[in-house]
Short mmCIF file of C-alpha atoms in Angstrom, two decimals:
data_model
loop_
_atom_site.label_atom_id
_atom_site.label_comp_id
_atom_site.label_asym_id
_atom_site.label_seq_id
_atom_site.Cartn_x
_atom_site.Cartn_y
_atom_site.Cartn_z
CA MET A 1 227.46 67.35 25.06
CA SER A 2 230.73 67.21 25.28
CA LYS A 3 233.37 68.26 23.29
CA VAL A 4 236.16 66.54 22.25
CA MET A 5 238.81 68.86 20.74
CA VAL A 6 242.35 68.02 19.12
CA VAL A 7 244.68 70.58 18.46
CA THR A 8 246.81 69.63 15.58
CA SER A 9 249.57 70.90 13.27
CA GLY A 10 252.15 67.86 12.01
CA LYS A 11 255.07 70.40 12.15
CA GLY A 12 256.38 70.92 15.13
CA GLY A 13 257.30 74.02 17.59
CA VAL A 14 254.17 76.13 15.97
CA GLY A 15 252.37 76.23 19.04
CA LYS A 16 250.06 73.48 19.99
CA THR A 17 250.96 72.88 23.79
CA THR A 18 250.98 76.23 23.83
CA SER A 19 247.75 76.77 23.02
CA SER A 20 245.63 73.97 23.82
CA ALA A 21 247.01 75.21 27.45
CA ALA A 22 245.89 78.93 26.74
CA LEU A 23 242.55 77.53 25.29
CA GLY A 24 241.81 74.74 27.64
CA ALA A 25 242.20 78.31 30.48
CA ALA A 26 240.13 80.65 28.23
CA LEU A 27 237.63 77.82 28.62
CA ALA A 28 237.86 77.03 31.79
CA GLN A 29 237.59 80.70 33.16
CA ALA A 30 234.29 81.00 30.64
CA GLY A 31 232.79 78.50 33.36
CA GLN A 32 233.59 75.42 31.39
CA ASN A 33 234.66 72.34 32.51
CA VAL A 34 238.02 71.54 31.12
CA VAL A 35 240.82 68.61 30.64
CA VAL A 36 243.70 69.29 28.80
CA VAL A 37 245.11 65.35 27.86
CA ASP A 38 248.94 65.27 26.77
CA PHE A 39 249.18 62.73 23.68
CA ASP A 40 252.51 63.40 23.22
CA VAL A 41 254.09 59.83 25.21
CA GLY A 42 257.62 59.74 25.78
CA LEU A 43 257.78 63.60 25.07
CA ARG A 44 255.33 65.28 27.51
CA ASN A 45 255.31 69.14 27.91
CA LEU A 46 251.94 69.82 29.03
CA ASP A 47 252.71 69.37 32.23
CA LEU A 48 255.63 71.94 32.09
CA VAL A 49 253.41 74.55 30.53
CA MET A 50 250.80 74.51 32.63
CA GLY A 51 252.63 74.41 36.14
CA ALA A 52 251.97 71.21 37.15
CA GLU A 53 255.13 68.93 36.35
CA ARG A 54 255.87 68.13 40.17
CA ARG A 55 252.42 67.01 40.26
CA VAL A 56 252.23 64.13 38.03
CA VAL A 57 251.78 60.50 39.69
CA PHE A 58 250.13 58.60 37.08
CA ASP A 59 249.43 59.50 33.28
CA LEU A 60 248.05 58.46 30.43
CA VAL A 61 249.64 55.11 29.43
CA ASN A 62 248.27 53.68 32.98
CA VAL A 63 245.02 54.36 32.74
CA VAL A 64 245.19 53.08 29.60
CA GLN A 65 246.86 50.32 30.74
CA GLY A 66 244.42 49.77 34.16
CA ASP A 67 247.46 49.95 36.21
CA ALA A 68 245.47 53.62 37.48
CA LYS A 69 242.12 54.53 37.49
CA LEU A 70 240.92 58.16 35.74
CA PRO A 71 240.41 60.38 38.98
CA GLN A 72 243.86 59.21 40.46
CA ALA A 73 245.73 60.40 36.88
CA LEU A 74 243.58 63.95 36.53
CA ILE A 75 245.69 66.53 38.11
CA ARG A 76 243.01 69.37 39.19
CA ASP A 77 244.68 72.71 38.47
CA LYS A 78 246.11 75.27 41.17
CA ARG A 79 244.64 78.28 40.13
CA LEU A 80 241.34 77.01 38.09
CA GLU A 81 239.14 74.15 39.89
CA THR A 82 237.05 73.67 36.22
CA LEU A 83 241.06 72.83 34.46
CA SER A 84 242.01 69.40 34.83
CA LEU A 85 245.53 68.03 33.27
CA LEU A 86 245.61 64.25 32.17
CA PRO A 87 249.73 63.73 31.62
CA ALA A 88 251.30 61.67 28.90
CA SER A 89 253.72 59.11 30.11
CA GLN A 90 257.89 60.40 29.65
CA THR A 91 259.15 56.76 30.12
CA ARG A 92 257.22 54.15 27.72
CA ASP A 93 257.10 55.35 24.08
CA LYS A 94 253.96 56.06 21.59
CA ASP A 95 252.87 51.91 21.57
CA ALA A 96 251.58 51.84 24.65
CA LEU A 97 248.82 53.76 23.03
CA THR A 98 245.93 51.80 21.41
CA GLU A 99 242.95 52.99 19.97
CA GLU A 100 240.47 50.59 21.95
CA GLY A 101 242.46 51.86 25.09
CA ILE A 102 242.09 55.65 24.50
CA GLY A 103 238.30 55.36 23.23
CA ARG A 104 237.43 54.00 26.63
CA VAL A 105 239.54 56.92 28.26
CA ILE A 106 237.54 59.57 25.81
CA GLU A 107 234.47 58.34 26.67
CA GLU A 108 235.07 58.24 30.34
CA LEU A 109 236.23 61.91 30.33
CA ARG A 110 232.78 62.67 28.49
CA GLU A 111 231.16 61.89 31.75
CA ARG A 112 232.93 63.89 33.57
CA PHE A 113 233.83 67.20 31.68
CA ASP A 114 232.49 69.81 28.76
CA TRP A 115 235.58 69.66 26.82
CA ILE A 116 238.22 67.07 26.42
CA ILE A 117 240.88 69.12 24.32
CA CYS A 118 243.72 66.87 23.16
CA ASP A 119 246.79 68.56 22.67
CA SER A 120 248.62 66.38 19.64
CA PRO A 121 252.13 65.02 18.98
CA ALA A 122 253.69 66.47 16.28
CA GLY A 123 254.12 64.31 13.06
CA ILE A 124 251.53 61.73 11.44
CA GLU A 125 252.02 58.66 13.70
CA LYS A 126 250.75 57.07 15.94
CA GLY A 127 250.30 59.41 19.00
CA ALA A 128 248.87 62.10 16.29
CA THR A 129 246.31 60.01 14.48
CA LEU A 130 244.98 58.71 18.07
CA ALA A 131 245.03 61.99 19.25
CA MET A 132 242.61 62.94 16.43
CA ARG A 133 240.89 60.09 16.02
CA PHE A 134 237.77 60.86 18.21
CA ALA A 135 237.63 64.44 17.81
CA ASP A 136 234.52 66.22 17.22
CA VAL A 137 236.80 69.83 16.74
CA ALA A 138 239.48 70.72 15.12
CA VAL A 139 242.32 73.50 15.94
CA VAL A 140 245.18 73.51 13.58
CA VAL A 141 247.67 75.54 14.66
CA THR A 142 249.76 76.69 11.50
CA ASN A 143 252.07 79.62 11.76
CA PRO A 144 252.82 82.06 8.98
CA GLU A 145 255.97 80.03 7.00
CA VAL A 146 255.90 77.66 3.78
CA SER A 147 256.56 74.29 5.94
CA SER A 148 253.92 74.66 9.16
CA VAL A 149 251.10 75.89 5.76
CA ARG A 150 252.10 72.73 4.22
CA ASP A 151 252.12 70.53 7.06
CA SER A 152 248.61 71.97 7.84
CA ASP A 153 247.39 71.08 4.57
CA ARG A 154 248.11 67.31 5.19
CA ILE A 155 246.71 67.40 8.87
CA ILE A 156 243.27 68.71 7.39
CA GLY A 157 243.83 65.75 4.86
CA MET A 158 243.82 63.13 7.74
CA LEU A 159 240.78 65.17 9.54
CA ASP A 160 239.00 64.58 6.41
CA SER A 161 239.45 60.77 6.03
CA LYS A 162 241.36 58.97 9.25
CA THR A 163 239.23 60.05 12.28
CA LEU A 164 235.88 58.37 13.43
CA ARG A 165 233.53 61.48 12.19
CA ALA A 166 234.70 61.44 8.73
CA GLU A 167 234.58 57.64 8.24
CA GLY A 168 231.34 57.66 9.43
CA GLY A 169 230.43 60.59 7.17
CA GLU A 170 229.46 63.35 10.27
CA ARG A 171 231.10 66.56 9.59
CA LEU A 172 233.95 67.64 11.66
CA GLN A 173 234.39 70.98 12.66
CA LYS A 174 237.77 72.11 11.64
CA HIS A 175 238.92 75.75 12.66
CA LEU A 176 242.42 77.58 11.44
CA LEU A 177 244.72 79.20 14.60
CA LEU A 178 247.08 81.72 13.39
CA THR A 179 250.13 81.62 15.81
CA ARG A 180 253.32 83.62 16.05
CA TYR A 181 251.58 86.28 13.28
CA ASP A 182 254.31 89.33 12.93
CA PRO A 183 252.05 92.12 11.58
CA ALA A 184 254.62 94.23 10.98
CA ARG A 185 256.54 92.00 8.86
CA ALA A 186 253.10 90.72 6.91
CA ALA A 187 252.68 94.77 6.11
CA ARG A 188 256.31 94.34 4.89
CA GLY A 189 255.30 91.85 2.40
CA GLU A 190 258.29 89.92 4.57
CA MET A 191 255.42 87.11 5.80
CA MET A 192 252.65 85.78 4.38
CA LYS A 193 249.27 87.58 5.16
CA VAL A 194 246.18 86.02 7.44
CA GLU A 195 244.99 86.02 4.20
CA ASP A 196 247.12 84.41 1.76
CA VAL A 197 247.27 81.54 4.16
CA LEU A 198 243.30 81.08 4.58
CA GLU A 199 242.97 80.92 1.04
CA ILE A 200 245.69 78.33 0.88
CA LEU A 201 243.91 76.21 3.67
CA ALA A 202 240.41 76.89 3.25
CA ILE A 203 238.98 76.80 6.23
CA PRO A 204 237.72 78.86 9.05
CA LEU A 205 239.49 81.41 11.14
CA LEU A 206 239.54 80.51 14.87
CA GLY A 207 241.74 83.42 15.77
CA ILE A 208 245.08 84.98 15.05
CA VAL A 209 247.54 85.10 18.11
CA ALA A 210 250.49 87.92 16.95
CA GLU A 211 254.04 86.94 18.17
CA SER A 212 254.75 88.41 21.66
CA PRO A 213 257.07 87.80 24.32
CA ASP A 214 254.31 87.31 26.42
CA VAL A 215 253.60 83.40 25.13
CA LEU A 216 257.58 82.65 26.21
CA THR A 217 256.98 84.62 29.58
CA ALA A 218 253.98 82.53 30.36
CA SER A 219 255.51 79.32 29.66
CA ASN A 220 258.84 80.23 32.26
CA LEU A 221 256.31 80.76 34.85
CA GLY A 222 254.38 77.35 33.91
CA SER A 223 250.92 79.42 33.45
CA PRO A 224 248.65 78.85 30.87
CA VAL A 225 248.71 82.97 28.72
CA THR A 226 245.31 83.27 29.16
CA LEU A 227 245.91 82.95 33.34
CA HIS A 228 249.18 84.21 33.49
CA ASN A 229 248.69 87.46 31.72
CA PRO A 230 244.92 88.19 30.88
CA ALA A 231 245.66 91.60 30.01
CA SER A 232 248.29 90.98 26.94
CA PRO A 233 247.50 90.32 23.30
CA PRO A 234 248.00 86.70 23.02
CA ALA A 235 245.63 85.94 26.23
CA ARG A 236 243.29 88.27 24.39
CA ALA A 237 243.29 86.58 20.91
CA TYR A 238 243.41 83.18 22.89
CA THR A 239 240.52 84.08 25.19
CA GLU A 240 238.58 85.72 22.08
CA ALA A 241 239.11 81.96 20.04
CA ALA A 242 237.33 80.06 23.02
CA ARG A 243 234.53 82.16 23.34
CA ARG A 244 234.38 81.54 19.43
CA LEU A 245 234.67 78.04 19.73
CA MET A 246 231.89 77.96 22.57
CA GLY A 247 229.25 79.30 19.25
CA GLU A 248 229.59 83.25 20.06
CA GLU A 249 229.68 85.37 17.63
CA VAL A 250 233.19 87.61 17.79
CA ALA A 251 234.66 89.04 14.70
CA VAL A 252 238.36 88.47 14.46
CA VAL A 253 240.57 91.35 14.04
CA THR A 254 244.02 91.04 12.30
CA PRO A 255 246.39 93.04 14.24
CA SER A 256 248.31 95.81 13.14
CA PRO A 257 251.72 96.74 12.75
CA GLN A 258 251.74 99.96 14.88
CA ARG A 259 249.80 97.62 17.69
CA GLY A 260 251.77 94.73 17.43
CA LEU A 261 255.42 97.24 17.67
CA LEU A 262 253.24 98.76 20.52
CA SER A 263 252.75 95.42 22.44
CA ARG A 264 256.23 94.32 21.76
CA LEU A 265 257.86 96.91 23.93
CA PHE A 266 255.55 96.90 26.06
CA GLY A 267 255.66 92.93 26.64
CA ARG A 268 259.46 93.21 26.53
CA ARG A 269 258.96 95.98 29.54
CA ALA A 270 257.04 93.55 31.59
CA ALA A 271 259.43 90.31 30.91
CA ALA A 272 262.27 92.48 31.89
CA MET B 1 266.81 85.10 -8.98
CA SER B 2 268.60 88.12 -8.36
CA ILE B 3 266.79 90.53 -10.51
CA LEU B 4 263.95 89.10 -8.51
CA GLY B 5 265.45 90.40 -5.21
CA PHE B 6 266.54 93.26 -6.21
CA PHE B 7 263.30 94.07 -7.68
CA SER B 8 260.93 92.91 -4.57
CA ARG B 9 263.56 93.39 -1.55
CA GLY B 10 262.21 91.59 1.58
CA ARG B 11 258.68 90.95 -0.71
CA SER B 12 258.70 87.56 -0.09
CA ALA B 13 255.64 87.09 1.38
CA PRO B 14 253.72 86.56 -2.36
CA VAL B 15 256.50 84.25 -3.76
CA ALA B 16 255.96 81.83 -0.58
CA ARG B 17 251.83 81.77 -0.92
CA ASP B 18 252.08 81.13 -5.17
CA ARG B 19 254.86 78.20 -4.42
CA LEU B 20 252.83 76.76 -1.49
CA GLN B 21 250.07 77.23 -4.28
CA ILE B 22 251.23 74.83 -6.87
CA LEU B 23 253.12 72.55 -4.11
CA LEU B 24 249.28 72.01 -2.56
CA ALA B 25 247.20 71.17 -5.82
CA HIS B 26 249.91 68.92 -6.48
CA GLU B 27 249.65 67.48 -3.51
CA ARG B 28 246.31 66.81 -2.77
CA ALA B 29 245.72 65.87 -5.95
CA LEU B 30 248.24 62.80 -5.63
CA SER B 31 246.87 62.31 -2.08
CA GLY B 32 246.13 58.51 -1.78
CA ARG B 33 246.97 57.55 -4.93
CA THR B 34 250.76 56.81 -6.58
CA ASP B 35 253.24 59.55 -7.75
CA LEU B 36 252.46 59.50 -12.10
CA ALA B 37 256.03 61.04 -12.42
CA ALA B 38 257.57 57.84 -10.84
CA VAL B 39 255.33 55.53 -12.52
CA LEU B 40 256.25 57.30 -15.78
CA GLN B 41 259.97 57.81 -14.60
CA LYS B 42 260.74 53.75 -14.11
CA GLU B 43 258.56 52.54 -16.66
CA ILE B 44 260.42 54.52 -19.56
CA LEU B 45 263.97 53.19 -18.19
CA ALA B 46 262.15 49.72 -18.53
CA VAL B 47 261.94 50.62 -22.65
CA ILE B 48 265.39 51.93 -22.80
CA ALA B 49 266.66 48.99 -20.31
CA ARG B 50 265.03 46.50 -22.85
CA HIS B 51 267.48 48.02 -25.74
CA ILE B 52 270.53 49.67 -23.96
CA PRO B 53 272.44 48.60 -21.11
CA ILE B 54 271.98 51.27 -18.31
CA ASP B 55 274.07 52.50 -15.41
CA GLN B 56 271.03 53.61 -12.79
CA ASP B 57 273.97 56.07 -11.69
CA LYS B 58 274.19 58.07 -14.49
CA VAL B 59 270.65 58.57 -15.21
CA MET B 60 269.13 62.14 -14.38
CA VAL B 61 265.32 62.34 -13.65
CA LYS B 62 264.44 66.13 -12.77
CA LEU B 63 260.15 66.72 -12.52
CA ASP B 64 259.15 70.64 -12.79
CA ARG B 65 255.73 71.16 -11.13
CA GLY B 66 254.31 74.15 -12.50
CA GLU B 67 250.71 75.52 -12.21
CA GLN B 68 249.46 74.83 -15.94
CA VAL B 69 251.96 72.55 -17.20
CA SER B 70 254.32 70.01 -15.25
CA THR B 71 257.51 68.54 -16.75
CA LEU B 72 258.99 65.47 -16.45
CA GLU B 73 263.25 65.64 -17.81
CA ILE B 74 264.71 62.49 -17.80
CA ASP B 75 268.22 62.68 -18.72
CA ILE B 76 270.14 59.10 -19.21
CA GLU B 77 274.36 59.21 -19.76
CA MET B 78 274.67 56.42 -22.66
CA PRO B 79 278.03 54.83 -22.80
CA ASP B 80 279.36 54.84 -26.34
CA ALA B 81 280.04 50.82 -25.97
CA ALA B 82 276.06 50.68 -25.92
CA LEU B 83 275.76 52.72 -29.37
CA ALA B 84 278.65 50.79 -30.96
CA PRO B 85 277.02 48.49 -33.99
CA ALA B 86 277.42 45.19 -32.34
CA ALA B 87 275.65 46.08 -29.03
CA MET B 88 272.85 47.61 -31.30
CA ALA B 89 272.54 44.47 -33.27
CA ALA B 90 272.96 42.24 -30.77
CA ALA B 91 269.59 44.35 -29.71
CA ARG B 92 266.88 44.95 -31.94
CA PRO B 93 266.50 46.17 -35.67
CA PRO B 94 266.99 49.80 -34.63
CA GLU B 95 266.30 52.80 -37.27
CA ALA B 96 269.95 53.36 -35.29
CA PRO B 97 271.59 57.19 -35.41
CA ALA B 98 274.67 54.51 -36.47
CA ALA B 99 277.13 57.18 -37.09
CA ARG B 100 276.85 59.76 -34.27
CA PRO B 101 278.85 62.34 -32.81
CA PRO B 102 281.59 60.57 -30.65
CA ARG B 103 279.92 61.54 -27.13
CA PRO B 104 276.42 61.41 -27.43
CA ARG B 105 273.85 63.09 -25.08
CA PRO B 106 270.25 62.72 -25.89
CA GLN B 107 268.11 65.67 -25.73
CA PRO B 108 265.91 65.69 -22.38
CA ARG B 109 262.97 64.54 -23.20
CA ARG B 110 259.50 65.92 -22.30
CA GLN B 111 256.67 64.52 -20.83
CA ARG B 112 253.79 66.42 -20.26
CA PRO B 113 251.40 64.31 -18.39
#
């Protein structure tokens, strides 16, 4: 019943961690039991974005190596009791993770949670390949920008060849999450449109998150944007994406320039 | 480029889309296989090196991946000494351009894969 979902992108800084936290919180708000696992060993940040940085005792590497039991390392969110975090280690390097060890941890997580969200590190090295290895569902986070789209294409190729599901001839659901979209610039032809990116990458669209100051505000405060300001445009986009992940039919509305501008003015006032 | 920039001020998105489409078509075709252009370059240079001493630093290789046709340009600078009759004789009976202008710059060769 449980689903393992990797949030990946290839390129860094496109919004993997923000999206992992926001989607995790949105799924948890909908009553699902969710754990978000940080695979970025050595450069962990999910704890910070989720506001749990002072509560980390044990981490993923401790559990993989048997130094701690899984329940000891899981951090339950203070705002949402159905949301948990499994942080990455800040001091070890990625070689501390083994496929066999991660497989064991994922199996154990499957018994406790409905959704296991794996926040992948950037790149295509071990951390990223292990984060996607056991996935049933993949969310490819992409910015409408050439280097991000190219890297996403590479990652989609890896999802189709390097995951357990792909090797077993099973289907792995892939979704595109377009983030940092600026409708005004897209309308002026300064930024690739949603259709352009969709045509190039050719995977189904999970959602469009427009560029918004609410995202930075939420991460400053250590709260997933869906929890911090549920009415904000990015929170609504993530919440709708989460509903689509749960199988609901929700039409994707491309943000329009006017709304983008208005919400930007609004967001700025709120942040000031 | 400047003409393009003048007529389509700000409209860089279509350029981005077209560049990506061409690039990714090539990258997808190549995934898991060796780069044909790299193989061609190596083998062509090996053939030439059998006849003429080549300074690897004086070899310019240009690849242009197009939508329909890609071009591989290999520009090799040959020292006069290498083309001197003695050197040529040492190599092999050539249909050689013995008398050539002082600094021969070979025309770029175009290969269509």
